[in-house]
Amino acid sequence: MADLTSDFIGIKSPNPFWLASAPPTDKEYNVRRAFEAGWGGVVWKTLGEEGPPVVNVNGPRYGAIHGADRRLLGLNNIELITDRPLEVNLEEMTRVKKDYPDHALIASVMVPCEEDAWKKILPQIAETGCDGFELNFGCPHGMAERGMGSAVGQVPDYIEMVSRWAKEATGLPVIVKLTPNITNILYPAEAALKGGADAVSLINTINSITGVNLDVMSPEPMIDGKGTHGGYCGPAVKPIAMNMVAEIARNPATANLPISGIGGITTWRDAAEFMALGAGNVQVCTAAMTYGFKIVQEMISGLSQWMDEKGYTSTSDFVGMATPNVTDWQYLNLNHITKAEINQDDCIKCGRCYAACEDTSHQAIEMSDDRVFTVKDDECVACNLCVNVCPVEGCITMRTLDAGEMDERTGQPVAAGYGNWTAHPNNPSVQAAE
Amino acid sequence: MTNSPLSQGVVSGRLSSAELAENFADLHAPLDDHEALVAADRCYFCHDAPCMEACPTDIDIPLFIRQISTGTPEAAARTILSQNILGGMCARVCPTETLCEEVCVREVAEGKPVKIGELQRYATDTLMAEDTHPFERDASTGKKIAVVGAGPAGLSAAHRLAMYGHDVTVFDGRAKPGGLNEFGIASYKSVDNFAAREVEWLLQIGGITVETGKRLGERLSLETLKADYDAVFLGIGLGGVNALGLEGEDKGGVLDAVDFISNLRQASDLTNVAIGRDVVVIGGGMTAVDAAVQAKLLGALNVSLVYRRGRDRMAASVFEQDLAASKGVHIISNASPKAVIGNGAVREIEFEYTDNDLKATGQTVRLPADQVFKAIGQTLSGDGLPDLDGSKIAVDGTGRTSVDWIWAGGDCASGGDDLTVTAVAEGRDAAEDIHASLS
């Protein structure tokens, strides 16, 4: 069986699956049970300054988007950082780390944007024996209104500054958690790197309203007739998170900055995808909140099986393997021509491909009187919409035309070799580029 | 309880009221909200959907299912009822397994169709529970139309005509309206007096007067109707029952299945309905299955359903045959009745095995029988009707008969299957044509 042990910026854990800083990691009771269930590490729920803790709302703290059969696709929350006293958290962390020395225990921290505050609390927390810090620059609700969380994460200069303070204050690894609520994820990532951070973790949650109560005319989740934007997470955010991870991983300035991938990871496959795009490990929250701690068992068995099948012996074998294949549109091969093909044996004759193509695409599917659907090669631009709307997986596939083969749509034979937009005659910049 | 399934002869009270209540409960429990959402989600919203094509009333099935899935079952009900005003009953009695659900792409692909019938019931039940009527009657046209027969065809025609503002009088020979919905289908398909409630709900459109106890040849004549009304719609069904043509058929205990079903439906207390210990039902259609299953549910010890050809030739769907078998009905195929044996009352009935072409084999078998229910088809009855096509009233595509200003539809008219849903479609289409002709 593949070796799942993980070394992320020097922090070792039995596997690359960490629980993200969130309600599941709020206290000793949960964290012990998480470790027993098989989680490799936890990022303890964000700690704040000493003194009276924050106060949470006592109405709903979560809103959700459901798919069929109430499958939870997206979750949003308006919880703040831990609302338990700092000293209680520190005592519990100390006990847990003592009992689970081989598991990763990271302290998530959020204090005001003042040097003294950061430099005071980090050494204090380090006494718990924790393996590192995660600076919470991500929370988009509540704390941001007080100048913390994503209010810091949205200003690269602040990220750099606080990262530097943190590195000055502790010898432990420092991870900066990034908010996706920005225009370009590279600016905060580069700022973290400049400030000396050892890694970034992303994404934190996305500003969101999960729904509107049409009777009360209030956003959901609704607290006494009013709502506020909360942080969106869960399977629905995975594509957004993966793009941001990939952007950092393929950006020359940040290519060597380790990434802890977060965002809708629910299965081993999700984890493998994040890691293939460059994440050294992953953090999970919504999946655990939906199904409980036990899901990590499937993640472990699934990742192991896949690694064995592929011949990977260590997770580092495949981290970042997909990164070189993430490119800009302009470098995509315009000579790669495909055509949709419908397998008539698999087709169940629902006609969804036809409706989609006829109404909204290129009128490239023909429907006979007896409901046989065929692709018109002279119209098909290979947009893939038919594949995406077909309810039968594998029924419609894309056949790649060989070089020299006639593309019936253009009336031109398929050009041999690679040719992209930068060299295409229709590109007005081609002349200048040369 | 003094009797049991083992009691000899034709007796009532073979089962306790509790057992009978359970036996005659809803065949399919209604979907709850969540079940409906899950069931609706399986619909692929097919283009030019095969299920729509298969529905005799052309209900836009993908649309109504999508309306359910978005939390608007009332809108779904309007989609259904605009095509089929008896959509509630059809959701219960339609052989969906041979109509919409048979051609559902998920049936073809997986053997598990979208539960179209149950979803239709969910939608129509939701709307009817609000006790509102979704259609408004147009201003009165002053035209008078007579509808003969308050079954599915007549009620469908009456509703559509009333909606267009015509004044409709519906005549029916029975004591209450509903036709086969009220008198002709198995109780477990229409529990809680649904047929009567549906008629009452349908009549909320206004402009419809129901006169019961009047049928053609009995306080009603076609000539008078023609003279008194601007148009006449005949939805008189099939009033006669085919006979076996056997010696001894007049012995006690040999009954028409439709009468047994009707009496059972109208019984106020099932513990008072008598049933034999050994019951034999002759026939292979829905009526035969309805009679056989209900005989079993009443507590008969042995119920045999005997059909003269192979099982694949039975008019009852495979679903209905399986239902009968699951209730303990013994289905015997390839056997033709030969003789009714008994001294005054039937005691046994003799069959001869026959092949699918009804060729006799000479091999016979006798079944013990306290009761024999004949379910071998019904016939049109009545004199002075418009021209016939074979054994039914000849009609064109919109229900016009050979006589001007007389239309016909449902089981009494030529063409189409003898199904509730077909009758509804024919009544509706005739009403459209009547309305167009009067406008």
PDB file of C-alpha atoms in Angstrom, chain A residues 68-69 348-352 354 371 391, chain B residues 34 38 41 44 46-48 50 105 109:
ATOM      1  CA  ALA A  68     -31.165  16.271  -5.690  1.00  0.00           C
ATOM      2  CA  ASP A  69     -32.240  14.283  -2.644  1.00  0.00           C
ATOM      3  CA  ILE A 348     -31.280   6.273 -24.353  1.00  0.00           C
ATOM      4  CA  LYS A 349     -32.930   8.712 -26.770  1.00  0.00           C
ATOM      5  CA  CYS A 350     -33.747  11.437 -24.274  1.00  0.00           C
ATOM      6  CA  GLY A 351     -32.864  14.106 -26.837  1.00  0.00           C
ATOM      7  CA  ARG A 352     -31.124  16.401 -24.395  1.00  0.00           C
ATOM      8  CA  TYR A 354     -30.384  17.658 -29.475  1.00  0.00           C
ATOM      9  CA  ARG A 371     -35.433   9.449 -32.241  1.00  0.00           C
ATOM     10  CA  PRO A 391     -27.238  11.768 -18.751  1.00  0.00           C
TER      11      PRO A 391
ATOM     12  CA  HIS B  34     -39.519  14.744  -0.337  1.00  0.00           C
ATOM     13  CA  VAL B  38     -36.550  12.777  -5.484  1.00  0.00           C
ATOM     14  CA  ASP B  41     -35.391  14.747 -10.094  1.00  0.00           C
ATOM     15  CA  TYR B  44     -34.441  14.039 -17.810  1.00  0.00           C
ATOM     16  CA  CYS B  46     -36.488  14.878 -22.626  1.00  0.00           C
ATOM     17  CA  HIS B  47     -36.799  16.769 -25.855  1.00  0.00           C
ATOM     18  CA  ASP B  48     -40.097  15.947 -27.576  1.00  0.00           C
ATOM     19  CA  PRO B  50     -41.728   9.931 -25.603  1.00  0.00           C
ATOM     20  CA  VAL B 105     -36.218   6.674 -21.496  1.00  0.00           C
ATOM     21  CA  ALA B 109     -32.405   2.255 -20.287  1.00  0.00           C
TER      22      ALA B 109
END
